[in-house]
Each structure stands twice: as structure tokens, then as C-alpha cells.
Amino acid sequence: MTTIHLSKASAAKTRTDALIVGVVKTEKGPQVTAEAVASAFGRTFAKTLTGMGVKGSPGEVVKMPGAGAVKTPLVVLVGLGDADEVTEETLRRAVGAGVRSLAGVDTASVAVPTDTAERVAAAAEGALLGGYTYDRYLSDSSDQPVGEVTILTELVRDDAALAGVERATAVIAAVNAARTWVNTPPGDLTPPIFADEIVAAAEGTSIEVDVLDETRLEELGYGGIMGVGRGSSHPPRLVTLSYTPSEPVAHIALVGKGITFDSGGISIKPSASMYTMKCDMAGAAAVVAATFAVAELGLPVQVTTYASLAENLPSGTATRPGDVLTMYGGKTVEVLNTDAEGRLVLADAITTASELQPDLIVDVATLTGACVVALGDRTGGIMANDDNFRSSVHASAETAGESMWPLPLPEEMAEKVKASKIADLSQIQTERWGGALFAGAFLREFVGEGITWAHLDIAGTAFNEGKPWGYTPKGGTGFAVRTLVQLATERANGSAPAAAGDA
Ligand code: BES
Ligand code: MN
Ligand code: ZN
């Protein structure tokens, strides 16, 4: 595990195994952001950089020897882009890429612009995100993440900077926990195992956990969760986490899709679409992990979190296309494609969350391929029943450094959701277009009267099938955790734009 330290040491004199240095693009060419490093290498350094092909572009990582000029044997140049456009997210990505490139190295120092507390925190976040590895099944795990990262800054005694590092440590531990759950092979993270792991993780924290097993779910009428899970010999679970601070200023309910493996069920997926489907519990992992971070930070916001866990498999006991499910709360749904299972498990949990009359409900789900078609695999979709709240979630995502974008819930979708001739609701539409919006409109039907709700579709962003980039590793990304913690932080500070329904 990577730990963060702050030091005022000069970048040229710090004695770690490696030094990560920012490079910006300027009119005069690439320039390192640590003056001490530039002068240590002497007057020809700018030429050396250009000669090595260093441009200072975002994403660039170039290693060079310290060559006795600086005290570290290895220098890692990380691109920050245009000098006057360096944002906190620029720093997260660059430091993350630098730390990621140093797996197997014990200690590293970081010299990037850290003149504000926010920038120190961003550098810390980048380092902790980039220092993630998943080695549970590797016989040889010599590529351990960098053990100690020292951020070089003047702000070593600045309270806001120190608090920012502490917050980064709690939040990124949660992101990395979500990543590890997502990366865990589906046979080793069935709904009962996942539920047990959540219970175990909550021990010694201020979070209470309650687990409904298949017997209780059946008794209580959880037709959505049971309908999806009944094809698997690993039965479903509904896990509820409660964090109840003494004087909460708001109550947020979080709901996560936790399909531990999505084969599609009887409407089985082609194998090319199935092999990443261990990631289909990423929403549940995100909401659970975010709850731990909120509790760890002691935010004065009550959080009740529901992880709807089921495995979607075909078998002689599986739900068939054409079956009608009676959901928790009594609404009936005509199932026409067992691969649209996420909305079914979410619906039961959203109804349950609504019973407590929280101020807000946010659900997080790897819900639709359509969202990936619309927004690509690095931007999540936000839908909501309230324009202000959707904007507020979007702003939180932006602050946290997660790319999300608003999607509408147009009127015609509400009609399509009610088009079934034999049940209250249709699970899917007959047309192909706007599948992410239909799914959002379907979920909206289960939100209690007067409750403000947002839905985050993270189908594209939860799992990185491509190469690692910035601080994002291959595999589970932990997407949405930072946005959720940011949202809770803003409610705690009373700094969020008021949602409709607020007094
Ligand atoms: N888990 C998938 C969505 C998904 C797709 C997640 C790609 C991650 C990456 C979901 O359960 C699903 O299969 N959705 C179907 C819905 C359709 C049958 C209406 C889809 O999007 O194709
Ligand atoms: Mn599916
Ligand atoms: Zn799914």
C-alpha cells in the first residue's frame, strides 16, 4: 500500500529511489515545474528535454537517469500540458501515471505545482490512485506499488493541505476497495460471499450492516431481486448499510447494482460481451465503498446504502422472457429480456430506500450498453427527476475529477415504461434507440413520491478494458466513489445548490 508524506526538501536533494517531475508546455518549449531540477541539470537541460522528444503533453511519462545531477537515481518526467491550463485533475492524472510507472520501486518524491492545499490533495489522490495493483492471484507479486510517496511542497504545516491529504487517504482507500471487489473473479465473489465481505469490512467501524438472505427476500416479496437471482445456485442478498452520525444535516440513500456475474440469463449474451461481466457489481461496490469513506471522514450526513446482489445465470429455475414479476411494493413487471436484469434488482432497492423518506436517493449501476454508445467508456451518464439535483451531481463529479454528463428522461419514455398489456410496467422497450433513457425512466417509477433522485449509469466507466491511462488501471476503476463522497461532503458543508423540495 502506498502512503503519503509531505516535505519541504528541494527536488534536487530529496533522497528517494525516484523523483516524479512535472513538465509543462510553454512558448519556449517544455519546462520542468521544479526550478531546482532544471538548475541541477544545468543550462543544457531544456535542449536535453527537447532532444529526448519530451513535449510536456498530458499522459506523457518519460524516464531518465538522475545522472548525479539530482540525488535520485531515477527521474520520471510527467506531462502536464499547457502551463496556464494545469488543473487539479491534470495533477491527479500526471502523478498517477508517474506512480503507476514505478511499480516495484520503494520510495518516490513528487515535484509538481503544489502551491495550494487543493493541489497538494490532488497530487496525493493521484499517487494513491496510481499506486493501486491487484495481485491476489499472482504467484509472483514483485511489482508492488510504490511504498512511500513524498510530495514536495511548501505547505507542510498548512492545516488545509494536511486535512486534504487525510481526506485523500480515506477516499482513495475506498476507491481502491471498490476496484478490488470489481476485479475479484465472479466465482470468488458470489452474492453470499460479497455480503459476507461487506459485513467483515464494517466490523470496527460506525456502520451497521443488515443482510437479507433468499428466505427473507422471498417472504418480504422482493420479486425483482429474487427473479434475477433464482437461476443461480448462489442465492441473492440485499445488504443494507447504515451510517448514522449524531446530528445529521441530511439523509442520503445510495443504491447499487450488484450483479456478481451477468451472463444475460436465458436471454444469454454472446461470449464476447460476457467476459467482462464480473464488473456488473461495480455500482454496489461503489456505493458500499463510498459509505465507508463517509463514515471514516465522520461527515454529518446520514447515509443508508443498499447493495442489491444477485447472479444472473440461465438454468431450469431461471426467470424466462415473458414472465411477470411482482416487485417489492407490489408493482408488476413484464420481463421480456432477462439480460435487462439490473433495473429489476435496483427497483426493489429503490422502493426500499424510499420507505425511509431520505432527502436524496442516488443509484449507481453498470446498467446499459446504450449509455456506453452515447458517452463512450470514460464518461458516466447522470439522469434525475430534478434538474437542480442533476446539475449538483454533475458539479460534484467535476470537483472530484470524474467525467459525467447529463442525460434526459424525456416524456415519451414514461409512456413506453407503461406500455405492457399484461403488467403494470414493461421492463424493456421494443425500439432500439435511447436504451439508457428508458432504463432511467423505468427506475424513476420506483422512487417514492416527492423524493429527489439521481441515477448514474457507469456501464462504460466501471471497468477499463483498454490500456491503463493516467491514474486509471486496467480492470476495475472504482468510478463514482469520489463523486458520491464529494456529494456527501457538499451536503455536509451546506454548499450544494438546493435541490427542489428543499425548504
Ligand atoms: N450489465 C449490462 C450492461 C453493460 C454493458 C455493462 C456493457 C457494462 C458494459 C446490462 O445488464 C445489460 O445487459 N443491458 C442490456 C439491456 C438490454 C437487454 C435492454 C444492454 O444494454 O444491452
Ligand atoms: Mn444484463
Ligand atoms: Zn447487467
Tab-separated table of C-alpha atoms in Angstrom, residues 110-466:
chain	number	residue	atom	x	y	z
A	110	VAL	CA	6.803	14.231	-6.399
A	111	ALA	CA	7.655	17.709	-7.682
A	112	VAL	CA	4.609	19.222	-9.378
A	113	PRO	CA	2.915	22.602	-8.732
A	114	THR	CA	1.555	22.323	-5.164
A	115	ASP	CA	1.066	25.942	-4.153
A	116	THR	CA	-2.480	25.384	-2.835
A	117	ALA	CA	-3.968	22.871	-0.407
A	118	GLU	CA	-6.245	21.603	-3.199
A	119	ARG	CA	-3.254	20.883	-5.401
A	120	VAL	CA	-1.461	19.023	-2.608
A	121	ALA	CA	-4.585	16.902	-2.093
A	122	ALA	CA	-4.890	16.292	-5.846
A	123	ALA	CA	-1.268	15.123	-6.041
A	124	ALA	CA	-1.911	12.802	-3.091
A	125	GLU	CA	-5.058	11.437	-4.732
A	126	GLY	CA	-3.209	10.820	-7.991
A	127	ALA	CA	-0.406	8.993	-6.194
A	128	LEU	CA	-2.793	6.802	-4.195
A	129	LEU	CA	-4.915	6.024	-7.275
A	130	GLY	CA	-1.857	5.309	-9.441
A	131	GLY	CA	-0.355	3.105	-6.717
A	132	TYR	CA	-3.114	0.510	-6.995
A	133	THR	CA	-2.363	-3.069	-8.026
A	134	TYR	CA	-4.424	-6.251	-7.881
A	135	ASP	CA	-2.238	-9.273	-7.201
A	136	ARG	CA	-4.454	-11.740	-5.325
A	137	TYR	CA	-3.950	-14.461	-7.923
A	138	LEU	CA	-0.358	-13.714	-8.946
A	139	SER	CA	2.272	-16.190	-7.744
A	140	ASP	CA	4.946	-13.561	-8.316
A	141	SER	CA	3.846	-10.235	-6.892
A	142	SER	CA	7.147	-8.370	-7.152
A	143	ASP	CA	5.523	-5.380	-8.905
A	144	GLN	CA	4.269	-3.900	-5.654
A	145	PRO	CA	3.066	-0.287	-5.749
A	146	VAL	CA	5.451	2.419	-4.545
A	147	GLY	CA	5.519	2.182	-0.741
A	148	GLU	CA	6.137	5.814	0.227
A	149	VAL	CA	5.370	8.863	-1.855
A	150	THR	CA	6.743	12.195	-0.643
A	151	ILE	CA	5.041	15.251	-2.078
A	152	LEU	CA	7.413	18.190	-2.200
A	153	THR	CA	5.557	21.325	-1.150
A	154	GLU	CA	5.890	24.466	0.909
A	155	LEU	CA	2.586	23.612	2.619
A	156	VAL	CA	3.935	21.006	5.048
A	157	ARG	CA	2.370	22.805	8.031
A	158	ASP	CA	-0.736	24.064	6.282
A	159	ASP	CA	-3.835	22.705	8.040
A	160	ALA	CA	-5.908	22.596	4.852
A	161	ALA	CA	-3.188	20.709	2.989
A	162	LEU	CA	-2.786	18.201	5.829
A	163	ALA	CA	-6.555	17.720	6.035
A	164	GLY	CA	-6.651	17.303	2.255
A	165	VAL	CA	-4.079	14.504	2.406
A	166	GLU	CA	-6.004	12.797	5.192
A	167	ARG	CA	-9.222	13.041	3.202
A	168	ALA	CA	-7.483	11.780	0.055
A	169	THR	CA	-6.213	8.771	2.002
A	170	ALA	CA	-9.715	7.821	3.202
A	171	VAL	CA	-11.422	8.452	-0.139
A	172	ILE	CA	-8.853	6.691	-2.303
A	173	ALA	CA	-8.750	3.703	0.062
A	174	ALA	CA	-12.468	3.413	-0.716
A	175	VAL	CA	-11.908	3.759	-4.475
A	176	ASN	CA	-9.251	1.046	-4.315
A	177	ALA	CA	-11.515	-1.223	-2.246
A	178	ALA	CA	-14.206	-0.872	-4.931
A	179	ARG	CA	-11.626	-1.662	-7.627
A	180	THR	CA	-10.583	-4.829	-5.805
A	181	TRP	CA	-14.169	-6.036	-5.427
A	182	VAL	CA	-14.736	-5.439	-9.141
A	183	ASN	CA	-11.512	-7.247	-10.072
A	184	THR	CA	-12.351	-10.288	-7.945
A	185	PRO	CA	-13.321	-13.245	-10.155
A	186	PRO	CA	-17.080	-13.837	-10.112
A	187	GLY	CA	-16.776	-17.368	-8.744
A	188	ASP	CA	-14.995	-15.929	-5.709
A	189	LEU	CA	-17.462	-13.073	-5.206
A	190	THR	CA	-20.901	-14.639	-5.350
A	191	PRO	CA	-23.728	-12.695	-3.672
A	192	PRO	CA	-23.323	-14.562	-0.333
A	193	ILE	CA	-19.539	-14.049	-0.359
A	194	PHE	CA	-19.852	-10.374	-1.290
A	195	ALA	CA	-22.383	-9.867	1.523
A	196	ASP	CA	-20.028	-11.587	3.997
A	197	GLU	CA	-17.139	-9.387	2.871
A	198	ILE	CA	-19.212	-6.249	3.419
A	199	VAL	CA	-20.158	-7.436	6.906
A	200	ALA	CA	-16.494	-8.166	7.674
A	201	ALA	CA	-15.362	-4.776	6.327
A	202	ALA	CA	-17.855	-2.984	8.585
A	203	GLU	CA	-16.524	-4.572	11.760
A	204	GLY	CA	-14.900	-1.964	13.952
A	205	THR	CA	-16.494	0.928	12.014
A	206	SER	CA	-19.529	3.033	12.928
A	207	ILE	CA	-21.522	1.390	10.118
A	208	GLU	CA	-24.270	-1.120	10.846
A	209	VAL	CA	-24.952	-3.827	8.317
A	210	ASP	CA	-28.081	-5.874	7.790
A	211	VAL	CA	-28.293	-8.739	5.283
A	212	LEU	CA	-31.494	-10.201	3.866
A	213	ASP	CA	-30.936	-13.740	2.567
A	214	GLU	CA	-33.069	-15.507	-0.043
A	215	THR	CA	-35.553	-16.814	2.539
A	216	ARG	CA	-36.241	-13.341	3.915
A	217	LEU	CA	-36.269	-11.778	0.426
A	218	GLU	CA	-38.900	-14.303	-0.665
A	219	GLU	CA	-41.015	-13.708	2.474
A	220	LEU	CA	-40.869	-9.938	2.070
A	221	GLY	CA	-41.838	-10.030	-1.599
A	222	TYR	CA	-38.583	-8.951	-3.255
A	223	GLY	CA	-39.698	-10.195	-6.686
A	224	GLY	CA	-37.118	-8.195	-8.633
A	225	ILE	CA	-34.043	-9.388	-6.774
A	226	MET	CA	-35.358	-12.953	-6.457
A	227	GLY	CA	-36.490	-13.031	-10.085
A	228	VAL	CA	-32.986	-12.163	-11.285
A	229	GLY	CA	-31.146	-14.400	-8.820
A	230	ARG	CA	-33.203	-17.543	-8.990
A	231	GLY	CA	-31.320	-19.050	-11.942
A	232	SER	CA	-28.136	-19.309	-9.875
A	233	SER	CA	-27.263	-21.769	-7.118
A	234	HIS	CA	-25.612	-18.811	-5.347
A	235	PRO	CA	-28.689	-17.066	-3.953
A	236	PRO	CA	-29.264	-13.293	-3.871
A	237	ARG	CA	-28.728	-10.919	-0.964
A	238	LEU	CA	-29.894	-7.407	-0.111
A	239	VAL	CA	-27.284	-5.724	2.051
A	240	THR	CA	-28.188	-2.524	3.935
A	241	LEU	CA	-25.526	-0.304	5.480
A	242	SER	CA	-26.478	2.440	7.925
A	243	TYR	CA	-24.223	5.277	8.932
A	244	THR	CA	-25.992	7.450	11.485
A	245	PRO	CA	-23.981	10.399	12.855
A	246	SER	CA	-25.379	12.138	15.936
A	247	GLU	CA	-26.692	15.336	14.321
A	248	PRO	CA	-27.058	14.691	10.611
A	249	VAL	CA	-27.796	17.672	8.368
A	250	ALA	CA	-29.204	15.459	5.601
A	251	HIS	CA	-30.091	11.866	4.818
A	252	ILE	CA	-28.771	10.332	1.616
A	253	ALA	CA	-29.769	6.869	0.394
A	254	LEU	CA	-27.441	5.086	-2.001
A	255	VAL	CA	-28.463	2.120	-4.122
A	256	GLY	CA	-26.038	-0.060	-6.074
A	257	LYS	CA	-26.480	-2.704	-8.772
A	258	GLY	CA	-24.646	-5.782	-7.594
A	259	ILE	CA	-24.880	-8.423	-10.312
A	260	THR	CA	-21.851	-10.509	-9.364
A	261	PHE	CA	-21.929	-12.042	-12.842
A	262	ASP	CA	-24.200	-11.118	-15.748
A	263	SER	CA	-24.438	-13.918	-18.314
A	264	GLY	CA	-27.681	-12.379	-19.570
A	265	GLY	CA	-29.681	-15.286	-18.121
A	266	ILE	CA	-31.993	-17.128	-20.547
A	267	SER	CA	-31.507	-14.164	-22.957
A	268	ILE	CA	-27.874	-15.202	-22.882
A	269	LYS	CA	-25.112	-12.842	-24.011
A	270	PRO	CA	-22.666	-13.733	-26.772
A	271	SER	CA	-19.353	-14.667	-25.124
A	272	ALA	CA	-17.562	-11.568	-26.445
A	273	SER	CA	-19.966	-9.418	-24.379
A	274	MET	CA	-19.806	-11.702	-21.358
A	275	TYR	CA	-16.173	-11.953	-20.411
A	276	THR	CA	-16.032	-8.630	-18.546
A	277	MET	CA	-19.349	-9.164	-16.782
A	278	LYS	CA	-17.776	-9.744	-13.378
A	279	CYS	CA	-17.801	-5.927	-13.375
A	280	ASP	CA	-21.596	-5.833	-13.168
A	281	MET	CA	-21.476	-5.355	-9.389
A	282	ALA	CA	-19.414	-2.163	-9.706
A	283	GLY	CA	-22.360	0.029	-8.676
A	284	ALA	CA	-22.794	-1.920	-5.453
A	285	ALA	CA	-19.045	-1.821	-4.820
A	286	ALA	CA	-19.035	1.955	-5.364
A	287	VAL	CA	-21.925	2.782	-3.036
A	288	VAL	CA	-20.637	0.468	-0.296
A	289	ALA	CA	-17.084	1.808	-0.529
A	290	ALA	CA	-18.314	5.430	-0.581
A	291	THR	CA	-20.319	4.752	2.584
A	292	PHE	CA	-17.162	3.543	4.327
A	293	ALA	CA	-15.330	6.709	3.282
A	294	VAL	CA	-18.162	8.974	4.514
A	295	ALA	CA	-18.122	7.174	7.884
A	296	GLU	CA	-14.335	7.309	8.093
A	297	LEU	CA	-14.438	11.062	7.439
A	298	GLY	CA	-17.183	11.407	10.061
A	299	LEU	CA	-19.342	13.579	7.785
A	300	PRO	CA	-22.532	14.824	9.493
A	301	VAL	CA	-24.730	13.200	6.838
A	302	GLN	CA	-26.836	10.135	7.458
A	303	VAL	CA	-26.216	7.524	4.775
A	304	THR	CA	-28.313	4.426	4.156
A	305	THR	CA	-26.911	2.199	1.449
A	306	TYR	CA	-28.491	-0.741	-0.347
A	307	ALA	CA	-26.447	-3.257	-2.297
A	308	SER	CA	-28.717	-5.465	-4.398
A	309	LEU	CA	-26.721	-8.626	-5.006
A	310	ALA	CA	-27.676	-11.391	-7.423
A	311	GLU	CA	-26.073	-13.605	-10.043
A	312	ASN	CA	-27.771	-13.630	-13.468
A	313	LEU	CA	-27.449	-17.166	-14.857
A	314	PRO	CA	-29.592	-19.342	-17.128
A	315	SER	CA	-30.907	-22.591	-15.666
A	316	GLY	CA	-34.076	-24.610	-15.208
A	317	THR	CA	-35.066	-22.322	-12.361
A	318	ALA	CA	-34.282	-19.026	-14.111
A	319	THR	CA	-36.842	-16.342	-14.962
A	320	ARG	CA	-37.963	-16.608	-18.600
A	321	PRO	CA	-38.667	-13.879	-21.126
A	322	GLY	CA	-42.436	-13.485	-20.834
A	323	ASP	CA	-42.573	-13.985	-17.068
A	324	VAL	CA	-44.221	-11.349	-14.885
A	325	LEU	CA	-42.530	-10.417	-11.611
A	326	THR	CA	-44.256	-8.835	-8.652
A	327	MET	CA	-41.746	-6.368	-7.334
A	328	TYR	CA	-41.181	-5.308	-3.739
A	329	GLY	CA	-44.036	-2.893	-3.020
A	330	GLY	CA	-46.449	-4.704	-5.388
A	331	LYS	CA	-45.919	-3.270	-8.892
A	332	THR	CA	-45.838	-5.939	-11.603
A	333	VAL	CA	-43.274	-6.019	-14.425
A	334	GLU	CA	-43.387	-7.956	-17.672
A	335	VAL	CA	-39.891	-9.341	-18.262
A	336	LEU	CA	-39.076	-9.628	-21.951
A	337	ASN	CA	-35.285	-9.835	-21.877
A	338	THR	CA	-33.573	-11.432	-18.890
A	339	ASP	CA	-30.410	-9.502	-19.793
A	340	ALA	CA	-32.085	-6.270	-18.643
A	341	GLU	CA	-31.731	-7.532	-15.065
A	342	GLY	CA	-30.109	-4.522	-13.425
A	343	ARG	CA	-33.239	-2.383	-13.396
A	344	LEU	CA	-35.101	-5.232	-11.663
A	345	VAL	CA	-32.726	-5.553	-8.720
A	346	LEU	CA	-32.415	-1.763	-8.472
A	347	ALA	CA	-36.184	-1.232	-8.491
A	348	ASP	CA	-36.669	-3.360	-5.348
A	349	ALA	CA	-33.900	-1.486	-3.556
A	350	ILE	CA	-35.114	1.975	-4.654
A	351	THR	CA	-38.593	1.140	-3.294
A	352	THR	CA	-36.980	0.006	-0.031
A	353	ALA	CA	-34.848	3.153	0.182
A	354	SER	CA	-37.935	5.296	-0.403
A	355	GLU	CA	-39.627	3.874	2.722
A	356	LEU	CA	-37.199	5.847	4.903
A	357	GLN	CA	-38.078	9.116	3.117
A	358	PRO	CA	-34.441	10.181	2.622
A	359	ASP	CA	-33.703	13.667	1.249
A	360	LEU	CA	-31.958	12.148	-1.743
A	361	ILE	CA	-31.584	8.798	-3.466
A	362	VAL	CA	-28.651	8.140	-5.770
A	363	ASP	CA	-28.404	4.821	-7.567
A	364	VAL	CA	-25.248	3.644	-9.319
A	365	ALA	CA	-25.265	0.912	-11.925
A	366	THR	CA	-23.457	-0.655	-14.876
A	367	LEU	CA	-26.868	-0.505	-16.473
A	368	THR	CA	-26.870	-0.163	-20.256
A	369	GLY	CA	-24.681	-0.673	-23.288
A	370	ALA	CA	-26.653	2.239	-24.742
A	371	CYS	CA	-25.012	4.604	-22.257
A	372	VAL	CA	-21.601	3.453	-23.475
A	373	VAL	CA	-22.678	4.081	-27.082
A	374	ALA	CA	-23.801	7.595	-26.098
A	375	LEU	CA	-20.932	8.708	-23.863
A	376	GLY	CA	-18.025	6.347	-24.500
A	377	ASP	CA	-16.088	4.443	-21.880
A	378	ARG	CA	-14.663	7.357	-19.887
A	379	THR	CA	-17.819	9.359	-19.141
A	380	GLY	CA	-20.716	8.238	-16.971
A	381	GLY	CA	-24.347	9.270	-17.519
A	382	ILE	CA	-26.439	11.208	-14.980
A	383	MET	CA	-30.233	11.082	-15.070
A	384	ALA	CA	-32.517	12.569	-12.423
A	385	ASN	CA	-36.078	13.525	-11.562
A	386	ASP	CA	-34.874	17.032	-10.651
A	387	ASP	CA	-32.827	19.376	-12.851
A	388	ASN	CA	-31.099	21.130	-9.958
A	389	PHE	CA	-30.033	17.901	-8.392
A	390	ARG	CA	-28.722	16.549	-11.692
A	391	SER	CA	-26.609	19.707	-12.054
A	392	SER	CA	-25.450	19.386	-8.482
A	393	VAL	CA	-24.299	15.782	-9.033
A	394	HIS	CA	-22.578	16.877	-12.234
A	395	ALA	CA	-20.745	19.624	-10.325
A	396	SER	CA	-19.692	17.170	-7.599
A	397	ALA	CA	-18.317	14.804	-10.245
A	398	GLU	CA	-16.362	17.647	-11.835
A	399	THR	CA	-14.856	18.683	-8.487
A	400	ALA	CA	-13.984	15.086	-7.672
A	401	GLY	CA	-12.293	14.581	-11.056
A	402	GLU	CA	-14.795	12.115	-12.530
A	403	SER	CA	-16.207	12.695	-16.003
A	404	MET	CA	-20.007	12.510	-16.047
A	405	TRP	CA	-22.597	14.048	-18.311
A	406	PRO	CA	-26.336	14.735	-18.006
A	407	LEU	CA	-28.806	12.653	-19.989
A	408	PRO	CA	-32.524	13.493	-20.211
A	409	LEU	CA	-35.560	11.447	-19.165
A	410	PRO	CA	-37.910	12.524	-21.960
A	411	GLU	CA	-41.661	12.355	-21.587
A	412	GLU	CA	-42.242	9.638	-24.187
A	413	MET	CA	-40.101	7.244	-22.155
A	414	ALA	CA	-42.554	7.443	-19.250
A	415	GLU	CA	-45.283	6.263	-21.635
A	416	LYS	CA	-43.159	3.443	-23.018
A	417	VAL	CA	-42.456	2.184	-19.498
A	418	LYS	CA	-46.210	1.727	-19.091
A	419	ALA	CA	-46.800	0.079	-22.475
A	420	SER	CA	-47.182	-3.513	-21.226
A	421	LYS	CA	-50.605	-5.055	-21.873
A	422	ILE	CA	-50.331	-7.670	-19.145
A	423	ALA	CA	-48.409	-5.987	-16.309
A	424	ASP	CA	-48.105	-2.525	-14.721
A	425	LEU	CA	-44.736	-1.883	-16.336
A	426	SER	CA	-42.646	-3.043	-19.281
A	427	GLN	CA	-39.091	-3.983	-18.458
A	428	ILE	CA	-37.785	-3.027	-21.906
A	429	GLN	CA	-38.932	-1.054	-24.926
A	430	THR	CA	-39.416	-2.594	-28.365
A	431	GLU	CA	-37.317	0.076	-30.165
A	432	ARG	CA	-33.590	0.129	-30.008
A	433	TRP	CA	-32.918	3.870	-29.504
A	434	GLY	CA	-32.367	5.627	-26.213
A	435	GLY	CA	-31.954	2.472	-24.138
A	436	ALA	CA	-30.172	4.295	-21.301
A	437	LEU	CA	-33.053	6.752	-21.011
A	438	PHE	CA	-35.714	4.030	-20.997
A	439	ALA	CA	-33.842	2.286	-18.174
A	440	GLY	CA	-33.699	5.578	-16.251
A	441	ALA	CA	-37.404	6.198	-16.817
A	442	PHE	CA	-38.148	2.652	-15.596
A	443	LEU	CA	-36.212	3.242	-12.346
A	444	ARG	CA	-37.970	6.575	-11.790
A	445	GLU	CA	-41.262	4.675	-11.369
A	446	PHE	CA	-39.953	3.171	-8.129
A	447	VAL	CA	-38.794	6.406	-6.483
A	448	GLY	CA	-41.123	7.403	-3.647
A	449	GLU	CA	-43.392	10.426	-4.131
A	450	GLY	CA	-41.551	13.711	-3.570
A	451	ILE	CA	-38.075	12.190	-3.190
A	452	THR	CA	-35.218	13.718	-5.164
A	453	TRP	CA	-33.352	11.038	-7.107
A	454	ALA	CA	-30.438	10.644	-9.485
A	455	HIS	CA	-29.269	7.632	-11.451
A	456	LEU	CA	-25.641	7.168	-12.501
A	457	ASP	CA	-25.080	4.794	-15.416
A	458	ILE	CA	-21.462	3.654	-15.148
A	459	ALA	CA	-21.578	0.801	-17.697
A	460	GLY	CA	-18.733	2.354	-19.698
A	461	THR	CA	-16.575	3.681	-16.898
A	462	ALA	CA	-16.586	0.966	-14.220
A	463	PHE	CA	-14.166	-1.351	-15.951
A	464	ASN	CA	-11.217	-0.362	-18.117
A	465	GLU	CA	-10.857	-2.964	-20.841
A	466	GLY	CA	-8.135	-0.959	-22.582
